[in-house]
Tab-separated table of C-alpha atoms and ligand atoms in Angstrom:
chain	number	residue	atom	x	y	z
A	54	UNK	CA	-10.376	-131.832	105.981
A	55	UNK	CA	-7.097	-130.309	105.299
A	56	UNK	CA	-6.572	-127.494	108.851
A	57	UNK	CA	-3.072	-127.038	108.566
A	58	UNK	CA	-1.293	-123.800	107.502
A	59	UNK	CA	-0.507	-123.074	104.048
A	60	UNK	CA	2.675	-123.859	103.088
A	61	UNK	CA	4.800	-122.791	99.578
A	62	UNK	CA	8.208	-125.331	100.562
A	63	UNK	CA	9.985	-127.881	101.850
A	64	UNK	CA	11.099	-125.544	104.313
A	65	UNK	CA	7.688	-124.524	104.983
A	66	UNK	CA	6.297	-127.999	105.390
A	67	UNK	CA	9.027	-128.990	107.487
A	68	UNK	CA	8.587	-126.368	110.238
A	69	UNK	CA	4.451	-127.263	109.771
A	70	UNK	CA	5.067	-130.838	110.471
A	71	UNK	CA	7.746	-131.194	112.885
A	72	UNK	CA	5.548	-128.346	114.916
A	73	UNK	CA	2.395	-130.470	114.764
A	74	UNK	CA	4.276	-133.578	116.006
A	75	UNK	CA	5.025	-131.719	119.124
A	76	UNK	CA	1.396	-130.537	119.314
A	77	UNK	CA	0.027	-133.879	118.649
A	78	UNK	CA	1.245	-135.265	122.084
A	79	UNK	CA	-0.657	-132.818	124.059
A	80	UNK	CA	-4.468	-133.428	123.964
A	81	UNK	CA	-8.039	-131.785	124.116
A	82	UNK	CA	-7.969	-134.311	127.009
A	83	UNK	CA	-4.666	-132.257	128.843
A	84	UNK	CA	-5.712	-128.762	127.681
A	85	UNK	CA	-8.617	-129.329	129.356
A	86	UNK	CA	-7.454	-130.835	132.444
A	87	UNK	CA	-5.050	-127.738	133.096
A	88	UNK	CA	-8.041	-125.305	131.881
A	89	UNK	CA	-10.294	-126.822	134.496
A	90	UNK	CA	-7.874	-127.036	137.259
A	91	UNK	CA	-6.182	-123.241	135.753
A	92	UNK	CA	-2.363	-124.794	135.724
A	93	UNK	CA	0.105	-123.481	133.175
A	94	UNK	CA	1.550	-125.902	130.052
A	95	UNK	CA	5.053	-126.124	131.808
A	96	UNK	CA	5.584	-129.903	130.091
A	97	UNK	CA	4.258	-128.082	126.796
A	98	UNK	CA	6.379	-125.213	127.105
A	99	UNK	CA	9.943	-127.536	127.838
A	100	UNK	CA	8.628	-129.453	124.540
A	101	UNK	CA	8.345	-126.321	122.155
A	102	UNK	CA	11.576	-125.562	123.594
A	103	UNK	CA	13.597	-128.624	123.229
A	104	UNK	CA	13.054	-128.381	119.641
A	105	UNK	CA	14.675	-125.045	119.339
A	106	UNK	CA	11.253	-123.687	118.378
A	107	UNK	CA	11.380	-120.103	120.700
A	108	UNK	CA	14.316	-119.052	118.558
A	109	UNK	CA	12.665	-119.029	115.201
A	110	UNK	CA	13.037	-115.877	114.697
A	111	UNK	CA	15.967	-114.886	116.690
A	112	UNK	CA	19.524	-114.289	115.192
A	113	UNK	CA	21.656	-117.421	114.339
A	114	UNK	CA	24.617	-115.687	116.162
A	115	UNK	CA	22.659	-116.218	119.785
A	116	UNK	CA	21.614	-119.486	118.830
A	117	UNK	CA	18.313	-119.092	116.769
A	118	UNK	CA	16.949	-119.903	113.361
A	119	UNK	CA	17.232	-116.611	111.691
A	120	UNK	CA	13.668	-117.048	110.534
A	121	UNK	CA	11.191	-114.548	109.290
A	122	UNK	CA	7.893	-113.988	110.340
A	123	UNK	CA	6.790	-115.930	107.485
A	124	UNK	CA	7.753	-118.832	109.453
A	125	UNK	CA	6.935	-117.723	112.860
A	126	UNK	CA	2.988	-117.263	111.510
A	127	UNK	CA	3.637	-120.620	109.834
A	128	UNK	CA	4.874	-122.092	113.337
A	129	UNK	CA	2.303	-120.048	115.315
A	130	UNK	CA	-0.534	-121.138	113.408
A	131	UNK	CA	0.593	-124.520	113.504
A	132	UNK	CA	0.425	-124.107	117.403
A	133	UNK	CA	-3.011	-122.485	117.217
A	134	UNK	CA	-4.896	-125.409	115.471
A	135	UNK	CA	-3.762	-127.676	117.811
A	136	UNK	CA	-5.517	-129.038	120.965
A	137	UNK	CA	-3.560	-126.644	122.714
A	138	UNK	CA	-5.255	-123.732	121.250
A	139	UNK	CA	-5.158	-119.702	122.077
A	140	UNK	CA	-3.788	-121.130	125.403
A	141	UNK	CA	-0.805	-122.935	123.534
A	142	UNK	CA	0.192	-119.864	121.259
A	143	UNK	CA	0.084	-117.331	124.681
A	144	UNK	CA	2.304	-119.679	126.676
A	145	UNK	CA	4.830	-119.332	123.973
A	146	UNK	CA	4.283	-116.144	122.091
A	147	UNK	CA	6.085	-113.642	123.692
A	148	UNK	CA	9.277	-115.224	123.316
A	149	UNK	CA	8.957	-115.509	119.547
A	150	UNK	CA	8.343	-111.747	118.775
A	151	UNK	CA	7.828	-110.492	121.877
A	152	UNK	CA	11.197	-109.342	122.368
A	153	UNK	CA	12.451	-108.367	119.309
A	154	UNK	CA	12.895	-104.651	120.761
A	155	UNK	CA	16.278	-106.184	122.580
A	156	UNK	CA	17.203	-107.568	118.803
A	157	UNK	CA	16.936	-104.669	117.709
A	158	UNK	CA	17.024	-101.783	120.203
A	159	UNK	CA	19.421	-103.990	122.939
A	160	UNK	CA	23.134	-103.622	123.454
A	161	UNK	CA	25.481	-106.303	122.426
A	162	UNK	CA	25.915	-106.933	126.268
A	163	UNK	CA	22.370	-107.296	126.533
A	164	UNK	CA	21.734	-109.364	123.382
A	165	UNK	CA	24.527	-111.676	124.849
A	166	UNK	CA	23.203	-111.885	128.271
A	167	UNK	CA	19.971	-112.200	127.677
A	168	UNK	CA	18.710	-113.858	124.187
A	169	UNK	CA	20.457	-117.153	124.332
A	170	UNK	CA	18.344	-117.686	127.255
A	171	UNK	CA	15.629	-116.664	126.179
A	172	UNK	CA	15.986	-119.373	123.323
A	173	UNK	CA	16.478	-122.120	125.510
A	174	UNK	CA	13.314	-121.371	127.351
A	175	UNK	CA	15.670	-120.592	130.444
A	176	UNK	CA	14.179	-117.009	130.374
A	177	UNK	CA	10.599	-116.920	130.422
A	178	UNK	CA	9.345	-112.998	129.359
A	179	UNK	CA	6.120	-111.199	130.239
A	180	UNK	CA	4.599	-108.024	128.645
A	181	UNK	CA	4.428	-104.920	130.831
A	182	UNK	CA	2.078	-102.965	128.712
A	183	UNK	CA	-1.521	-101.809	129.225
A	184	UNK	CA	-2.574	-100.021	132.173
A	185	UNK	CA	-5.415	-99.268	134.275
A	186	UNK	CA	-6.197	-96.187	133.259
A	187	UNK	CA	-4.606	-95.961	129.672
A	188	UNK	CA	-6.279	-98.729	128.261
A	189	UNK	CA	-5.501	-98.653	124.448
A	190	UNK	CA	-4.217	-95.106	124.658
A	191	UNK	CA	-0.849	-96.042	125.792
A	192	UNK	CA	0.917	-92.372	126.221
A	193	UNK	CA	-1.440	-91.874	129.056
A	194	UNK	CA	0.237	-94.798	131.365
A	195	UNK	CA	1.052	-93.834	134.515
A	196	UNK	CA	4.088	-95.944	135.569
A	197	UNK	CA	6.536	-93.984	136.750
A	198	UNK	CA	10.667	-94.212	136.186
A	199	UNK	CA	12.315	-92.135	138.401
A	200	UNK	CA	16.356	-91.119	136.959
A	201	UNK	CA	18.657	-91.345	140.375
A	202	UNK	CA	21.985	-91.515	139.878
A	203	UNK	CA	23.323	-95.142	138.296
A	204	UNK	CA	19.719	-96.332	138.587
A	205	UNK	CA	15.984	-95.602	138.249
A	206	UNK	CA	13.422	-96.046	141.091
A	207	UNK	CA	9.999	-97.269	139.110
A	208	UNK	CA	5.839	-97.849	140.875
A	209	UNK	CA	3.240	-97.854	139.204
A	210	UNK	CA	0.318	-100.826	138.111
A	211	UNK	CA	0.400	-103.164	134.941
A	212	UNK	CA	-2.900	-105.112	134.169
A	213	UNK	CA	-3.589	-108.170	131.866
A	214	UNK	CA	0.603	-109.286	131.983
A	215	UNK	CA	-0.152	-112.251	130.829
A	216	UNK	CA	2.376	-114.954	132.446
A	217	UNK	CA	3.172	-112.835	135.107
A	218	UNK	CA	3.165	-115.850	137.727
A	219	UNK	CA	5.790	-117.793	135.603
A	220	UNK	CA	7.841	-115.199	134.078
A	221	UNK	CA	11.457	-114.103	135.241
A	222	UNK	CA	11.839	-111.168	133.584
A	223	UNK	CA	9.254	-108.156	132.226
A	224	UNK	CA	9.259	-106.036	129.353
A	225	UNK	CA	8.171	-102.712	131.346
A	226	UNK	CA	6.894	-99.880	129.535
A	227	UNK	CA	7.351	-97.026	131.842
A	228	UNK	CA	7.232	-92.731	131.552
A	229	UNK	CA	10.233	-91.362	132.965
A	230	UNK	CA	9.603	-87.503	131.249
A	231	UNK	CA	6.294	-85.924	132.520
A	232	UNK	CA	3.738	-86.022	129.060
A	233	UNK	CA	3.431	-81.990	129.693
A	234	UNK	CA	6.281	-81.621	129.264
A	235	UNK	CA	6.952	-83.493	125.860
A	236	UNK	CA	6.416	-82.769	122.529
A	237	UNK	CA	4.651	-85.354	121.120
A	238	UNK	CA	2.507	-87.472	123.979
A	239	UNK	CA	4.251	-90.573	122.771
A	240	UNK	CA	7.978	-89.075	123.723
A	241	UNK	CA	9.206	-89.860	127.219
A	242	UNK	CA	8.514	-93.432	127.407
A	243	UNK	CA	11.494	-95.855	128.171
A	244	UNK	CA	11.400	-99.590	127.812
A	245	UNK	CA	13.280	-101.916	130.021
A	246	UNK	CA	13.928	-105.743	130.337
A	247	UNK	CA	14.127	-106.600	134.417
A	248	UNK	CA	13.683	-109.249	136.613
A	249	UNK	CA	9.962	-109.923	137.932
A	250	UNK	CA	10.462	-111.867	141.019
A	251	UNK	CA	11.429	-109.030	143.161
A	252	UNK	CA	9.976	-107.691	147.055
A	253	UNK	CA	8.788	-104.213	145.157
A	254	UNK	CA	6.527	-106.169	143.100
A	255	UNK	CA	3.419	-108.323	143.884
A	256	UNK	CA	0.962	-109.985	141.092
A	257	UNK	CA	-2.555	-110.779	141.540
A	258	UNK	CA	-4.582	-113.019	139.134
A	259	UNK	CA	-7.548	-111.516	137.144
A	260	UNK	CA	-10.130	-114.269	137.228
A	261	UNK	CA	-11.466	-114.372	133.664
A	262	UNK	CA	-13.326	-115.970	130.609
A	263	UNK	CA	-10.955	-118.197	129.612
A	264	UNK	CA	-7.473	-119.488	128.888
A	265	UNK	CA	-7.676	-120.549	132.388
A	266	UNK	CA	-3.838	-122.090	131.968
A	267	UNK	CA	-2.307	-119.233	131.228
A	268	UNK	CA	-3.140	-116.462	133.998
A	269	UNK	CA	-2.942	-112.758	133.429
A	270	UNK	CA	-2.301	-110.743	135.858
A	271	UNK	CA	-2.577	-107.248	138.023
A	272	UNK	CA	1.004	-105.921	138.725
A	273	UNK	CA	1.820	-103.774	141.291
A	274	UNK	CA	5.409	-101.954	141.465
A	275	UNK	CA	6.564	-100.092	144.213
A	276	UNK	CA	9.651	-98.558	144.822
A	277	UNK	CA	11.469	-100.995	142.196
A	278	UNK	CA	15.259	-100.515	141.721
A	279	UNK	CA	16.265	-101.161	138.261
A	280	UNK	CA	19.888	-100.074	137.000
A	281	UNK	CA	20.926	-99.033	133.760
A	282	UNK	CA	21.577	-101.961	132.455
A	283	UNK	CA	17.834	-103.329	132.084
A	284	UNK	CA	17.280	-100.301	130.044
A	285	UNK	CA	16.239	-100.892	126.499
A	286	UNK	CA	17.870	-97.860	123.897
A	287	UNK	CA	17.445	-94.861	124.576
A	288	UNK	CA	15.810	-93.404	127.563
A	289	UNK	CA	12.153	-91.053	125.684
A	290	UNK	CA	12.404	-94.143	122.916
A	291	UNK	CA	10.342	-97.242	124.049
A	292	UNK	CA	7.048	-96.145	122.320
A	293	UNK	CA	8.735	-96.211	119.029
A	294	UNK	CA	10.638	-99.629	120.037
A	295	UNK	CA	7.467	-101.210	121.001
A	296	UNK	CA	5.688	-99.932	117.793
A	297	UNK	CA	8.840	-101.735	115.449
A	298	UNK	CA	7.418	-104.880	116.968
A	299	UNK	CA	3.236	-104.372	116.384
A	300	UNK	CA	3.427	-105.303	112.843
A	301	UNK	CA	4.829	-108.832	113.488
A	302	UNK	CA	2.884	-109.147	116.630
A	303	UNK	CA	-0.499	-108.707	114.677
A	304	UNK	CA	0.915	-110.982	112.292
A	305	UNK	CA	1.436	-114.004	114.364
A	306	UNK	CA	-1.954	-113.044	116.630
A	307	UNK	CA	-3.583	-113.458	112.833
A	308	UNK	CA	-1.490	-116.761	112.154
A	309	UNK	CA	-2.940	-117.710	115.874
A	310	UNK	CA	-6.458	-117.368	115.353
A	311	UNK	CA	-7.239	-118.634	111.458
A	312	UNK	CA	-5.333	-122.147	113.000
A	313	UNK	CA	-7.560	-121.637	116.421
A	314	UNK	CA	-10.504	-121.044	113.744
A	315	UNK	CA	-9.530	-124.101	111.473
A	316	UNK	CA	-9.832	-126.149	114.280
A	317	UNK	CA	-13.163	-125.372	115.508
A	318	UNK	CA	-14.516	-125.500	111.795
A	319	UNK	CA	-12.494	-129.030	111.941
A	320	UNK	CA	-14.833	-129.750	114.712
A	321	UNK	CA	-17.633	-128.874	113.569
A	322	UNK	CA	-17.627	-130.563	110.039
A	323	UNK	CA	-16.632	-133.808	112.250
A	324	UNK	CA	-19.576	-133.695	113.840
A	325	UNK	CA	-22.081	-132.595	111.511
A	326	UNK	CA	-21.247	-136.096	109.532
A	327	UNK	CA	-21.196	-137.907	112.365
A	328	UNK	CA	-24.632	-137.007	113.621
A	329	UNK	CA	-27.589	-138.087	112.735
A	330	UNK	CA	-31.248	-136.473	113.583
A	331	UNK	CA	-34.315	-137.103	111.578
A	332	UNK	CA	-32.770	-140.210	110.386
A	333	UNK	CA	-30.380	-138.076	108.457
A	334	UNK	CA	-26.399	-136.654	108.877
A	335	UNK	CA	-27.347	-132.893	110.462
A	336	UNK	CA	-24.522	-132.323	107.605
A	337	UNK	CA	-26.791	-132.509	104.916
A	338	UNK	CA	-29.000	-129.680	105.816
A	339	UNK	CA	-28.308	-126.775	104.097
A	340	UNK	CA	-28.374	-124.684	107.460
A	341	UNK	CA	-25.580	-126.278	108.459
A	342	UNK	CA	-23.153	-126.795	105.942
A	343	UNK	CA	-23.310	-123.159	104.495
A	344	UNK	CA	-22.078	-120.981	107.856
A	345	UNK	CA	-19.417	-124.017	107.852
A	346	UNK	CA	-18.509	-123.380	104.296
A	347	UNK	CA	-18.422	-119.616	104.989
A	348	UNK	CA	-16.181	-120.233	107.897
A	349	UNK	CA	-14.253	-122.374	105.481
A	350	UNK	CA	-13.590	-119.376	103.240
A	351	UNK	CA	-13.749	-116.281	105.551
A	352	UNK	CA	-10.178	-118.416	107.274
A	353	UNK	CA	-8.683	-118.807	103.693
A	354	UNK	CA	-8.771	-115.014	103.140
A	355	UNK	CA	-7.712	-114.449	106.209
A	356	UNK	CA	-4.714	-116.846	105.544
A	357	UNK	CA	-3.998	-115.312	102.609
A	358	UNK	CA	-4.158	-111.807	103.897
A	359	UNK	CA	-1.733	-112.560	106.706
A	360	UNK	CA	0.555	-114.226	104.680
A	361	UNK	CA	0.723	-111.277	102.367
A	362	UNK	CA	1.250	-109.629	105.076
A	363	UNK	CA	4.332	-111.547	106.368
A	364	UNK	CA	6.165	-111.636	103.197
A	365	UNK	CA	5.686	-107.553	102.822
A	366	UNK	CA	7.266	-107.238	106.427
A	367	UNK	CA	10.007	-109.518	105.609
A	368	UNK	CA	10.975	-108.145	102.601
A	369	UNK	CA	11.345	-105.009	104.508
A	370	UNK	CA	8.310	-102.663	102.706
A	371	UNK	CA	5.510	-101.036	104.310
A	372	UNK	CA	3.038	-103.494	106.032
A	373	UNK	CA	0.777	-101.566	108.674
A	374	UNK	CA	-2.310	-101.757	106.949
A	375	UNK	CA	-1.939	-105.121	105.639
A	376	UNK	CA	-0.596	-106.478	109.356
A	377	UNK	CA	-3.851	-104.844	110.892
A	378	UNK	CA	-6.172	-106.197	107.771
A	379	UNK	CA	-5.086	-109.297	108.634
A	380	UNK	CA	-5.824	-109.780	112.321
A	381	UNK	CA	-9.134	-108.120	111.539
A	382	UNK	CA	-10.250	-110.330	109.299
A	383	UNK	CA	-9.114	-113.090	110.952
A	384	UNK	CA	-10.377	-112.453	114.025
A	385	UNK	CA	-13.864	-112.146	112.731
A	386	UNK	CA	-12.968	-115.416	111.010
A	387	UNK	CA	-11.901	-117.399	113.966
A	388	UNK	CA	-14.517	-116.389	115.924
A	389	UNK	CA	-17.734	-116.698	113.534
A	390	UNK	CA	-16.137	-120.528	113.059
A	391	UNK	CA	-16.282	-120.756	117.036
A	392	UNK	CA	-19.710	-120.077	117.218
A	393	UNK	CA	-20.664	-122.025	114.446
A	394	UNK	CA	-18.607	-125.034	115.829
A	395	UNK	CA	-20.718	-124.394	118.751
A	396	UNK	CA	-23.826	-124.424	117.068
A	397	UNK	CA	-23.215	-127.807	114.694
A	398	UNK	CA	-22.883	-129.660	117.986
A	399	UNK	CA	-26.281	-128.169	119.168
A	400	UNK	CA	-26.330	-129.314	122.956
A	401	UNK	CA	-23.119	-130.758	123.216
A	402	UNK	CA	-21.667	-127.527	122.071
A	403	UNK	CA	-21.915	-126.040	125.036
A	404	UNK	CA	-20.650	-129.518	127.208
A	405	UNK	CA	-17.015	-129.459	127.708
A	406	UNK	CA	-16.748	-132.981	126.831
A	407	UNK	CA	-16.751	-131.756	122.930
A	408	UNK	CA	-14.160	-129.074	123.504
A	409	UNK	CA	-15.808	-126.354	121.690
A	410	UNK	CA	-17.248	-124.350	124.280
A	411	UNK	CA	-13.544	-123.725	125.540
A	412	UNK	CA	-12.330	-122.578	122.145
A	413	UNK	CA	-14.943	-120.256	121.856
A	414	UNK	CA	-14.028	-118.967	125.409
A	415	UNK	CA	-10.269	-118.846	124.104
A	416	UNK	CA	-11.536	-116.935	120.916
A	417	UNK	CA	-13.262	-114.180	122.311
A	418	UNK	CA	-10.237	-112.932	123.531
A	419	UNK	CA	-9.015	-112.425	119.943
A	420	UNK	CA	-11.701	-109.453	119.729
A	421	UNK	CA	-10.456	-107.691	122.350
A	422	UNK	CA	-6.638	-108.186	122.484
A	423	UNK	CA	-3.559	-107.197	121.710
A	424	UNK	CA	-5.698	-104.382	119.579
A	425	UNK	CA	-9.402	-104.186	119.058
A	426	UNK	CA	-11.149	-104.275	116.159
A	427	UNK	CA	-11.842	-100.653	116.768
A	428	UNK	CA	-8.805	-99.438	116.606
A	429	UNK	CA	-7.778	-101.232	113.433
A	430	UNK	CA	-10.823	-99.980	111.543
A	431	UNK	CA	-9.224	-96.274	112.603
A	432	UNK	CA	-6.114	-97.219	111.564
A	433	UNK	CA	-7.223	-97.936	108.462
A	434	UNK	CA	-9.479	-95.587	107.474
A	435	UNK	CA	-6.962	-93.037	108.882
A	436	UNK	CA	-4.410	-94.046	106.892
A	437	UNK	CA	-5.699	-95.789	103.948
A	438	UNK	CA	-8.708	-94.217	103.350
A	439	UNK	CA	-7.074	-90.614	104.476
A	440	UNK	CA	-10.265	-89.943	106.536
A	441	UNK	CA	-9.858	-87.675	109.615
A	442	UNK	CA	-8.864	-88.870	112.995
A	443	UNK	CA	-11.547	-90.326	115.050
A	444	UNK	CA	-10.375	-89.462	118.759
B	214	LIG	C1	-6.603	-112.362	127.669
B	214	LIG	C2	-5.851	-111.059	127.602
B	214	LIG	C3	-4.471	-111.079	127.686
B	214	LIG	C4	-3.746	-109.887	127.661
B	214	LIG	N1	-2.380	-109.916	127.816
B	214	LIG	C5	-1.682	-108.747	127.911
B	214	LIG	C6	-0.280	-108.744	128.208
B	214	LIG	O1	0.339	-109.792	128.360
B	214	LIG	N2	0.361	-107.545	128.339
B	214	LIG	C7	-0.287	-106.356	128.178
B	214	LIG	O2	0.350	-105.306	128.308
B	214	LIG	N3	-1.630	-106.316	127.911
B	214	LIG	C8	-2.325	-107.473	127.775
B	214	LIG	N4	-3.687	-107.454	127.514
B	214	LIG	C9	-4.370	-106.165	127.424
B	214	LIG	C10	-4.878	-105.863	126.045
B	214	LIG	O3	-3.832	-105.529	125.192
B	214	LIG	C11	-5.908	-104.741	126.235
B	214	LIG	O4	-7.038	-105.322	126.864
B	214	LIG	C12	-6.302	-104.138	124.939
B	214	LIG	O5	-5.212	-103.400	124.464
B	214	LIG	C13	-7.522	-103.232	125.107
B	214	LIG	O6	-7.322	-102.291	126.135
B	214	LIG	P1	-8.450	-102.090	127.245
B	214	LIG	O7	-8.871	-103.437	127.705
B	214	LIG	O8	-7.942	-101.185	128.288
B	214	LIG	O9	-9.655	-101.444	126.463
B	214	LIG	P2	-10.098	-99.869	126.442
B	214	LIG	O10	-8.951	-99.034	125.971
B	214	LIG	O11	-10.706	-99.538	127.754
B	214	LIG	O12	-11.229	-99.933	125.333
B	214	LIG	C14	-12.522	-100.448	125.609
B	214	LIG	C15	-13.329	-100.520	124.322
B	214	LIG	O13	-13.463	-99.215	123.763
B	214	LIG	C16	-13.035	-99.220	122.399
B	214	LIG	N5	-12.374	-97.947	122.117
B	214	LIG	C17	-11.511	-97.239	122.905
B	214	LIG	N6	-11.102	-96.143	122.262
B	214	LIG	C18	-11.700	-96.144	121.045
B	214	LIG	C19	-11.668	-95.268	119.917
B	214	LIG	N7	-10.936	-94.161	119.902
B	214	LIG	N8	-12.407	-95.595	118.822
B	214	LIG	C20	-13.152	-96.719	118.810
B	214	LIG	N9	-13.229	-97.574	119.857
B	214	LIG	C21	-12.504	-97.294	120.951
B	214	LIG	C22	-12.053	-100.374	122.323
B	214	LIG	O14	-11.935	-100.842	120.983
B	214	LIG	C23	-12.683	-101.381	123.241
B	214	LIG	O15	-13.684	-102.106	122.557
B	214	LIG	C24	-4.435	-108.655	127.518
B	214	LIG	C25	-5.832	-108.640	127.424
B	214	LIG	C26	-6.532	-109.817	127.467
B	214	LIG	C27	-8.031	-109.782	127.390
């Protein structure tokens, strides 16, 4: 069964293949090993990077590939339907898009200082969003940057930075003008790029689900001194920098899950000709091979949708809907082919020893983060279907 991405080139199939071969030396048997014992993919990581993979889409100038996010989904996806799974494509994702508010929004001092770095896998970013209290309504965090006079004093509390532990540097999302006292809720955030190991800030792991190798992470900042420098643009501005990089971000999380979801459905159509019960494969039952062949097709749509998707952002037009469509859909997707690679193996779908059980842990997170399917289905129906605002 063919579970690799779709590809339309050379180019294409190059980036495919020569991301597989790295994926191919790192088994169900290791993902499993660090799951179990909840150790991050550090040899995995240096591998990705060796290749020159973490600058696919980062300017040629600083030592990247200049890429699209055609690619990126291609390279992502590639990532996802690998042994490695959701775990793989979190230990690596923020570096590929993650950080294109600095490509964009940074100085050429900070471009300079920081990207090449960040290419070579020297700088390892985390994601200094969601809050506490905010949750998904992110002009409500409380994180405070206070202006002094060539610097900013900044406490508040991050939750779920995933890669906390590892990371040197955050990408903080912080309110340095009161919401009262802004126009729009959404003014009066400012984004900045600082170092994480520091005395004013301490990180506590959130025992969850799954993904056990890749911890997120309670962060707690007190009193933290960051100067001018590690600020992003334009102090009021990060909300709209973060927002430049959603539609990519969804992109990639969609290019994530449909090769997370290929995978399972790989599994599962393995093992329903494999096993026999009755004196027959458990394949030929009707019951069995229809969710798989509804999986099959569900991921294809999804594929296309996100691909569609990736060529409208690249070619610079409109793409919110489509970006949002396409994590939706394959979100739903991925995880219907989790449980149905669960159920095929019957028993043994819910042993470790068949690998399922922790994709299906992985995959639930896909429902919840970096958006909920929730808050697409407002997006669109605000926007496409001009219905009236929800909340
Ligand atoms: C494994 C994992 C890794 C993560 N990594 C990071 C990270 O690295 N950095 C980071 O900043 N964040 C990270 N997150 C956080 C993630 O982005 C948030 O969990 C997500 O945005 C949802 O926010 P919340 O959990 O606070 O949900 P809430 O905002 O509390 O929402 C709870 C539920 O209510 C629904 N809901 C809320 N409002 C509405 C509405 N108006 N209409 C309909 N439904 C609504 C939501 O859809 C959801 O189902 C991670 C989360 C997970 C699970």
């Amino acid at each position: 069964m063919q579970f690799t991405a779709l590809v339309k080139n050379d180019e294409h199939r190059q980036i495919r293949d020569s991301v597989q071969s790295i994926c191919d030396q790192f088994t169900d048997k290791y993902w499993s090993e660090l799951d179990s014992k909840h150790e991050f993919p550090y040899e995995f990581c240096e591998a990705i990077a060796a290749g020159g993979w973490l600058g696919i889409a980062m300017p040629e100038e600083f030592g990247g590939s200049g890429y699209g996010v055609t690619e990126a989904a291609i390279m992502m996806q590639t990532i996802g339907s690998s042994a490695g799974y959701f775990a793989a494509c979190s230990a690596v994702h923020i570096n590929i898009f993650g950080l294109h508010s600095i490509v964009k929004h940074g100085s050429a001092i900070q471009k300079e200082k920081w990207l090449p770095s960040i290419i070579s896998g020297k700088l390892r970013a985390c994601f200094g969003v969601t809050e506490p209290d905010a949750g998904l309504d992110t002009s409500k965090i409380k994180t405070r940057a206070i202006k002094k006079k060539d610097h900013y004093l900044i406490s508040g509390q991050k939750i779920w930075t995933s890669t906390a532990q590892q990371a040197n540097k955050i990408v903080l999302l912080t309110r340095t003008k009161p919401i009262e006292e802004c126009i729009k809720p959404t003014d009066g955030l400012t984004l900045f790029f600082t170092d994480i190991k520091n005395p004013s800030i301490s990180i506590t792991e959130i025992p969850k689900m799954g993904r056990h190798s890749v911890n997120s992470n309670q962060v707690f900042i007190d009193q933290l001194m960051v100067t001018e420098e590690d600020r992003i643009g334009q102090e009021g501005d990060g909300f709209r920098y973060i927002l430049d990089s959603l539609n990519p971000e969804r992109i990639l999380n969609a290019a994530e899950i449909i090769g997370m979801g290929r995978r399972a459905l790989y599994k599962a159509s393995t093992y329903a000709n494999e096993r026999e019960v009755f004196g027959r494969q458990i394949g030929k039952n009707q019951s069995i091979q229809h969710p798989l062949a509804e999986c099959w097709s569900e991921l294809y749509a999804a594929e296309l949708m996100t691909m569609h998707a990736a060529e409208l952002y690249d070619s610079n037009q409109p793409c919110g809907a489509e970006a949002n469509a396409a994590k939706y859909l394959a979100a739903d997707a991925g995880f219907h082919s989790c449980d149905r690679a669960i159920r095929t193996h019957g028993g043994m779908g819910y042993a470790s020893e068949y690998h399922v059980e922790r994709y299906f842990r992985e995959m639930m997170a896909c429902q919840l983060a970096p958006i909920s399917r929730e808050m697409i289905l407002n997006y669109i129906a605000e926007r496409k279907l001009h219905l009236p605002k929800s909340y």
